[in-house]
Coordinates of C-alpha atoms and ligand atoms in Angstrom, one line a residue:
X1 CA -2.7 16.0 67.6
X2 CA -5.2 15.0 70.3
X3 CA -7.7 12.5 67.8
X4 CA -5.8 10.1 67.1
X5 CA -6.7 8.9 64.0
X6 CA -5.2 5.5 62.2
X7 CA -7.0 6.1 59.2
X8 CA -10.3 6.4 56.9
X9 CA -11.9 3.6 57.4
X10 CA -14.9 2.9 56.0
X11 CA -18.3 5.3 54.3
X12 CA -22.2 4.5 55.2
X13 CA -24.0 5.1 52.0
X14 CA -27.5 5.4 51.3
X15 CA -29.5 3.8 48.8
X16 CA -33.1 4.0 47.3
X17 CA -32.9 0.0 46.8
X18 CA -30.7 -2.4 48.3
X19 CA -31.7 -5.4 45.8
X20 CA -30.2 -2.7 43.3
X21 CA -27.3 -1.8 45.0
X22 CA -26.3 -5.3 45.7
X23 CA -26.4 -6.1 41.8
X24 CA -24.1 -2.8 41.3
X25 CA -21.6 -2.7 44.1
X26 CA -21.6 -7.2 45.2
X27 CA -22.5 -8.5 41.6
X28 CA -21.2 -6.4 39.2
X29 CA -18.4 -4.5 41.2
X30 CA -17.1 -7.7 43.1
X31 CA -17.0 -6.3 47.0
X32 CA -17.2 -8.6 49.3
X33 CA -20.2 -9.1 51.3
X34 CA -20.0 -9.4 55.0
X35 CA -23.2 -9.4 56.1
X36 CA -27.1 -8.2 55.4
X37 CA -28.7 -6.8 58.1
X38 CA -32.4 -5.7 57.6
X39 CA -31.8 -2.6 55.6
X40 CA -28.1 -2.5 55.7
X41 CA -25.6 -4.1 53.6
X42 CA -21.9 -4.8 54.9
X43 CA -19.2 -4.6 52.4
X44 CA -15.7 -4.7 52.3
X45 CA -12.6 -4.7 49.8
X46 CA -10.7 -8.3 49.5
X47 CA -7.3 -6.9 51.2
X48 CA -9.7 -5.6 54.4
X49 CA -10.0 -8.1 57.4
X50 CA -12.4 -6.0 59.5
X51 CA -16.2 -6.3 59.1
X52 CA -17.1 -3.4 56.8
X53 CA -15.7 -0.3 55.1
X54 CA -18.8 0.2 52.5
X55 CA -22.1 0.0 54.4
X56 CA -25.2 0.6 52.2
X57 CA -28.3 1.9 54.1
X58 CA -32.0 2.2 53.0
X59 CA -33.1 4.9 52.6
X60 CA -35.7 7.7 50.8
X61 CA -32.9 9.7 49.2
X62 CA -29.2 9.1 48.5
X63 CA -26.4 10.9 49.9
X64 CA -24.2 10.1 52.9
X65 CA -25.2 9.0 56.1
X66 CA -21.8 9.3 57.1
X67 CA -17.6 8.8 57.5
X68 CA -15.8 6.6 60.0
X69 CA -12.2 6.4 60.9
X70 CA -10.8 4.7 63.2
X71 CA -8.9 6.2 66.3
X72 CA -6.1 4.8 68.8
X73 CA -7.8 6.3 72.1
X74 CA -11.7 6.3 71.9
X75 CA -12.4 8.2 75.1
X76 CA -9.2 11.1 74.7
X77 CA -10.8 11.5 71.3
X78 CA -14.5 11.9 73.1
X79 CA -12.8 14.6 75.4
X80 CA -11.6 16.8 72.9
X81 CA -14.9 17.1 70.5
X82 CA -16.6 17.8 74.0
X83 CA -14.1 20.2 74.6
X84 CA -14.6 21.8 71.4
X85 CA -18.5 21.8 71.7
X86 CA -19.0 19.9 68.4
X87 CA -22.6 18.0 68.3
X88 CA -22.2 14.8 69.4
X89 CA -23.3 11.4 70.0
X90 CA -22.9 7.7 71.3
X91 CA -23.5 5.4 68.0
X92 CA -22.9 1.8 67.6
X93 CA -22.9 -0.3 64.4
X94 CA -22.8 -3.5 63.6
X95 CA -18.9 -5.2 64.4
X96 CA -18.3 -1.7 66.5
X97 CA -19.6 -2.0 69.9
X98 CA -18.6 1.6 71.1
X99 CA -18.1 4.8 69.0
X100 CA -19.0 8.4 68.6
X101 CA -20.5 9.7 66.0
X102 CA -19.9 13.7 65.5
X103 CA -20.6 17.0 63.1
X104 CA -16.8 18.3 62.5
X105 CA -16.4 22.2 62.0
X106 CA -17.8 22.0 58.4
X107 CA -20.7 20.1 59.5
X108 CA -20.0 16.6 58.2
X109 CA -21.3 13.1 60.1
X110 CA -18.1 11.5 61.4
X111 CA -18.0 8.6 63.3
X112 CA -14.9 7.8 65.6
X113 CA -14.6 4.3 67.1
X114 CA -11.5 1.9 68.0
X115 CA -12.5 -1.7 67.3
X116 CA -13.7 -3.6 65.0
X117 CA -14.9 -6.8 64.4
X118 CA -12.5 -9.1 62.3
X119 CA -13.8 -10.7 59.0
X120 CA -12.2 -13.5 56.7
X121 CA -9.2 -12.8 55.0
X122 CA -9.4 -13.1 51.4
X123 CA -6.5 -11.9 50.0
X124 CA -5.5 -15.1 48.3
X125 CA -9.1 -16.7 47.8
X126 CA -8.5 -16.0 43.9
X127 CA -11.0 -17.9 43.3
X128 CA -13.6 -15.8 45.5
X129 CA -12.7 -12.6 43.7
X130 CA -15.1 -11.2 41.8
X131 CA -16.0 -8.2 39.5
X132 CA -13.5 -5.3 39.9
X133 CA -12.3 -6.9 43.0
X134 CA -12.2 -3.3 45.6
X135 CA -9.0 -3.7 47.2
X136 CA -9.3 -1.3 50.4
X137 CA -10.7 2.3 51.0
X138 CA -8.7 4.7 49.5
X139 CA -10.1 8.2 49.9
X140 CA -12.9 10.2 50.5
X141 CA -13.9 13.2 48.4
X142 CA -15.8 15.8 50.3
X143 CA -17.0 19.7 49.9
X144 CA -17.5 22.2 52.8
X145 CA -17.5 26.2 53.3
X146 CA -14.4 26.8 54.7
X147 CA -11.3 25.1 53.8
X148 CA -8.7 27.2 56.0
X149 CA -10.9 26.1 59.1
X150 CA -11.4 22.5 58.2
X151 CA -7.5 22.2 56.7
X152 CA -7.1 23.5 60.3
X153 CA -9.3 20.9 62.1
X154 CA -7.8 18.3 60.1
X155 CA -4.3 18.6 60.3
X156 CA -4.2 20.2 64.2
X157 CA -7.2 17.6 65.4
X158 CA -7.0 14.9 63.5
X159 CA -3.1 14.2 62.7
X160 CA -3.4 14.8 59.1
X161 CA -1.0 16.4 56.5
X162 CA -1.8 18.2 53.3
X163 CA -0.2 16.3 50.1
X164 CA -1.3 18.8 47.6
X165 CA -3.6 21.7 47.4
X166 CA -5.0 23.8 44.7
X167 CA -5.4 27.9 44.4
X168 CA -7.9 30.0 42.1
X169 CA -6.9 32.8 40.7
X170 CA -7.2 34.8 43.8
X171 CA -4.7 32.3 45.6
X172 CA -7.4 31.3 47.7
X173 CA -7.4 27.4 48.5
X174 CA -9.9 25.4 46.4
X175 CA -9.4 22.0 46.7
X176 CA -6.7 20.2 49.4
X177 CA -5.6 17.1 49.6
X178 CA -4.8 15.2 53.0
X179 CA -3.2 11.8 54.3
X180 CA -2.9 10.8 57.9
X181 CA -2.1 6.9 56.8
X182 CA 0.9 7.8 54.3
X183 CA -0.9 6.9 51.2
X184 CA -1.1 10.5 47.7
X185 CA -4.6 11.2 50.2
X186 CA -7.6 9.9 52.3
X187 CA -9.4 13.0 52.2
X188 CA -9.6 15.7 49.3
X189 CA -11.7 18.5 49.9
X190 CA -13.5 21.4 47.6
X191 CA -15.1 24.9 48.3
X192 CA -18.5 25.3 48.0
X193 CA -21.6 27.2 49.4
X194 CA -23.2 23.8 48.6
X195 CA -21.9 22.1 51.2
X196 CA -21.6 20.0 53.6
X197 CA -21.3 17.7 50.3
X198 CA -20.0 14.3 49.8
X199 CA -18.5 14.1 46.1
X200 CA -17.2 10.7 45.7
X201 CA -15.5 7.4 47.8
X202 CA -13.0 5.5 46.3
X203 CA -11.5 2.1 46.4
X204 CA -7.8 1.5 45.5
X205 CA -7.2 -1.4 42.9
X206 CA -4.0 -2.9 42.3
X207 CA -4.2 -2.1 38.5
X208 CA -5.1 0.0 35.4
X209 CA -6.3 -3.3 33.6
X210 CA -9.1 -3.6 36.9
X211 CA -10.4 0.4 35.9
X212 CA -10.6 -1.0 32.3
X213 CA -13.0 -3.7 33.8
X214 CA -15.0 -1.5 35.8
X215 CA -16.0 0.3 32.3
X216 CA -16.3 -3.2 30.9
X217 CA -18.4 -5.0 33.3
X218 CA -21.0 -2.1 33.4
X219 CA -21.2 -2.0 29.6
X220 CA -21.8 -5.7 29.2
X221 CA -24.5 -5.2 31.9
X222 CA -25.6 -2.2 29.3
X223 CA -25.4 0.6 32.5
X224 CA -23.3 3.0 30.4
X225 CA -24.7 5.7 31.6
X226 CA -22.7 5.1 35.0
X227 CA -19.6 5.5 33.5
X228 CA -19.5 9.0 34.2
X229 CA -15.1 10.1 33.7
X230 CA -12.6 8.0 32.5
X231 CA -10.3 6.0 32.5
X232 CA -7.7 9.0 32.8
X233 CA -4.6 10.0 35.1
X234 CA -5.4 12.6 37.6
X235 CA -2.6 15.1 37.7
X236 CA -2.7 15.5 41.4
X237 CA -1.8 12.8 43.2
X238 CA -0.8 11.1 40.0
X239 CA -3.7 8.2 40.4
X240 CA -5.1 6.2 37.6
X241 CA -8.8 6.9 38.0
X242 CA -12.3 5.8 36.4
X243 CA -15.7 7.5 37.9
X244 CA -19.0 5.6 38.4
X245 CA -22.5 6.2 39.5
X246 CA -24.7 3.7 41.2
X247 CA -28.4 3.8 40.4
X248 CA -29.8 6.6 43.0
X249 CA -26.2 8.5 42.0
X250 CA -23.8 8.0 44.1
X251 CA -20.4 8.3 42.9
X252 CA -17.5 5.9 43.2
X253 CA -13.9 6.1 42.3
X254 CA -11.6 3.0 41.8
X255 CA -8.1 4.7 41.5
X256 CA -4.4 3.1 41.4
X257 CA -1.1 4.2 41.1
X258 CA -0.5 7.0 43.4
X259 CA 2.1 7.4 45.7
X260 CA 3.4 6.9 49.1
X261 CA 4.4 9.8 51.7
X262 CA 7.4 7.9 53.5
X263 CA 8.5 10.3 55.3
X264 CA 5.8 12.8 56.7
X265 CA 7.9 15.3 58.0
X266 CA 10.0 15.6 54.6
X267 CA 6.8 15.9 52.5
X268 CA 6.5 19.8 50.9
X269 CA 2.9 20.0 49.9
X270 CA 2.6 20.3 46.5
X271 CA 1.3 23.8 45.0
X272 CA -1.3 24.1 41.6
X273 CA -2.4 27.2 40.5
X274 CA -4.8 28.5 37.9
X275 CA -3.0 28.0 35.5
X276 CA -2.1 24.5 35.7
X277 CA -6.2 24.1 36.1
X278 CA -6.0 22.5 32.1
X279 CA -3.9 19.2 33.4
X280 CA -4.5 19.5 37.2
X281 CA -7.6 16.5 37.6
X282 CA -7.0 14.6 34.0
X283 CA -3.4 15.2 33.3
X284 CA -4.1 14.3 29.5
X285 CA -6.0 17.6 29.6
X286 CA -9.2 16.3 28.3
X287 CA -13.0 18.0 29.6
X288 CA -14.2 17.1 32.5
X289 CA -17.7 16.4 32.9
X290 CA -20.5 18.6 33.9
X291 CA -22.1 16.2 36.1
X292 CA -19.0 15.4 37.7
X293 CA -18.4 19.5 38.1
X294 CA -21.7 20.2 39.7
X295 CA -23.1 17.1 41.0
X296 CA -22.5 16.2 44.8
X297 CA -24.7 14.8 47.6
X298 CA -25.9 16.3 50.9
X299 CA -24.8 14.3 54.0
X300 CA -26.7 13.5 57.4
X301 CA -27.8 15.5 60.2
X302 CA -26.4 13.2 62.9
X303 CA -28.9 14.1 65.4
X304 CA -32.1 14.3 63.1
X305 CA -31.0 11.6 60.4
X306 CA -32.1 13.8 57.5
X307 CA -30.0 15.4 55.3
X308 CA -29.0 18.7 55.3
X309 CA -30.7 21.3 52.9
X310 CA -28.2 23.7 51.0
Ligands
FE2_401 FE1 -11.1 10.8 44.2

């Protein structure tokens, strides 16, 4: 492995409105806010003490600016995406002073960096929690072309292992799962020509009864139509899951109940085929939606800003 990665650590988002994302992910959702910033919007989950893992941006069309993780060695990381010729380029944000922000093989905006800013701890601030209360970042949920050569990238490059992976009829990989922190996955990623796409980020809770909520809060608030899937039981990774969409259409998953990878080099990845496509994402075998099927959003040139046509 020559990045280093710790872990997924936090998504930049755009949004047509942040007055309306505020209501939908601070008011309603309960993240915590760290700070507003012009036309950003620094949130976080309650068990995360650095500045930001959500950031919402402004901007004319949603989608994903892009993904960060954080790395142990900033500059042997910069070596090697030189070294393999990716586009490339210094970025700072807000709480991260030095970072680089990258297109990996499949084209998606990644953003490397060390340190970050600490924020409040507010764990056991009860009383603060709000709303769904987001624990952490759990995983990202992306689409690209090539899945051998990203499954490649992201296990050789990045440190990662693959949990669980899923074959078509053909036995050609269609969706795999990865982990480089231990927990079911932090990445999951699907073939498509539509791609680079960014599907979905989710945020662990610490219980089924806090998905419930979710559905709850935004039906009180009379936003059904972002409840787009659940509450169900995903058959890979075994996590408890509910789907939502924010007002431009970003998705977001809050998801408990999966497991732990103790021991990386004892973990078999875990095979689905075809035919096991019935229980594979809801394991009570019910539809999934069409929306959720076809529905994804471009991500960010990182040189130009825009986002990438299809
Ligand atoms: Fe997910």
């Amino acid at each position: 492995m020559v990045i280093d990665v710790t872990r997924l650590s936090h998504v930049v988002i755009r949004v047509s409105s942040l007055e309306k994302a505020k209501v939908f992910y601070e008011d309603l959702l309960g993240f915590a806010e760290s700070e507003k910033d012009g036309d950003t919007m620094y949130l976080r989950g309650i068990e995360e003490v650095t500045h930001h893992s959500l950031v919402l941006k402004k901007a004319s069309s949603p989608g994903l600016s892009y993904l960060g993780f954080r790395v142990d060695n900033l500059s042997k990381a910069e070596k090697e995406i030189e070294e393999m010729g990716l586009p490339r380029r210094t970025h700072k944000e807000k709480g991260v002073e030095d970072g680089i922000l990258f297109q990996d093989p499949a084209g998606l905006p990644i953003f490397l960096y060390h340190d970050m800013e600490s924020a409040e701890d507010v764990r056991l601030k009860f009383y603060a929690h709000k709303g769904v209360s987001p624990v952490r970042i759990a995983h990202v949920n992306l689409v690209v072309d090539d899945l051998q050569r990203e499954r490649e990238f992201f296990e050789k490059k990045m440190g990662f292992i693959t949990t669980e992976y899923f074959v078509d009829d053909a036995s050609n990989e269609e969706v795999i799962w990865l982990t480089k922190r231990g927990s079911s996955h932090e990445v999951a990623m699907s073939r498509s020509r539509r791609s680079p796409g960014f599907h979905h980020e989710t945020y662990y809770v610490y219980d089924v009864h806090s998905i419930i909520r979710a559905a709850d809060i935004l039906a009180s608030y009379e936003m059904w139509d972002s409840i787009e899937r659940g509450p169900g039981r995903h058959g890979v990774t075994q996590g408890l899951y509910i789907y939502l969409r924010d007002q431009d259409k970003n998705r977001i998953e809050f998801f408990t109940a999966d497991y732990e990878v103790l021991d990386r080099d004892k973990w078999k990845p875990i095979r689905w085929d075809a035919t096991q496509r019935r229980y594979r994402s809801d394991y009570w075998g019910r539809a999934i939606p069409e929306s959720w099927l076809k529905e994804w959003m471009p991500v960010e040139d990182i040189v130009t800003g825009e986002l990438k046509g299809w």
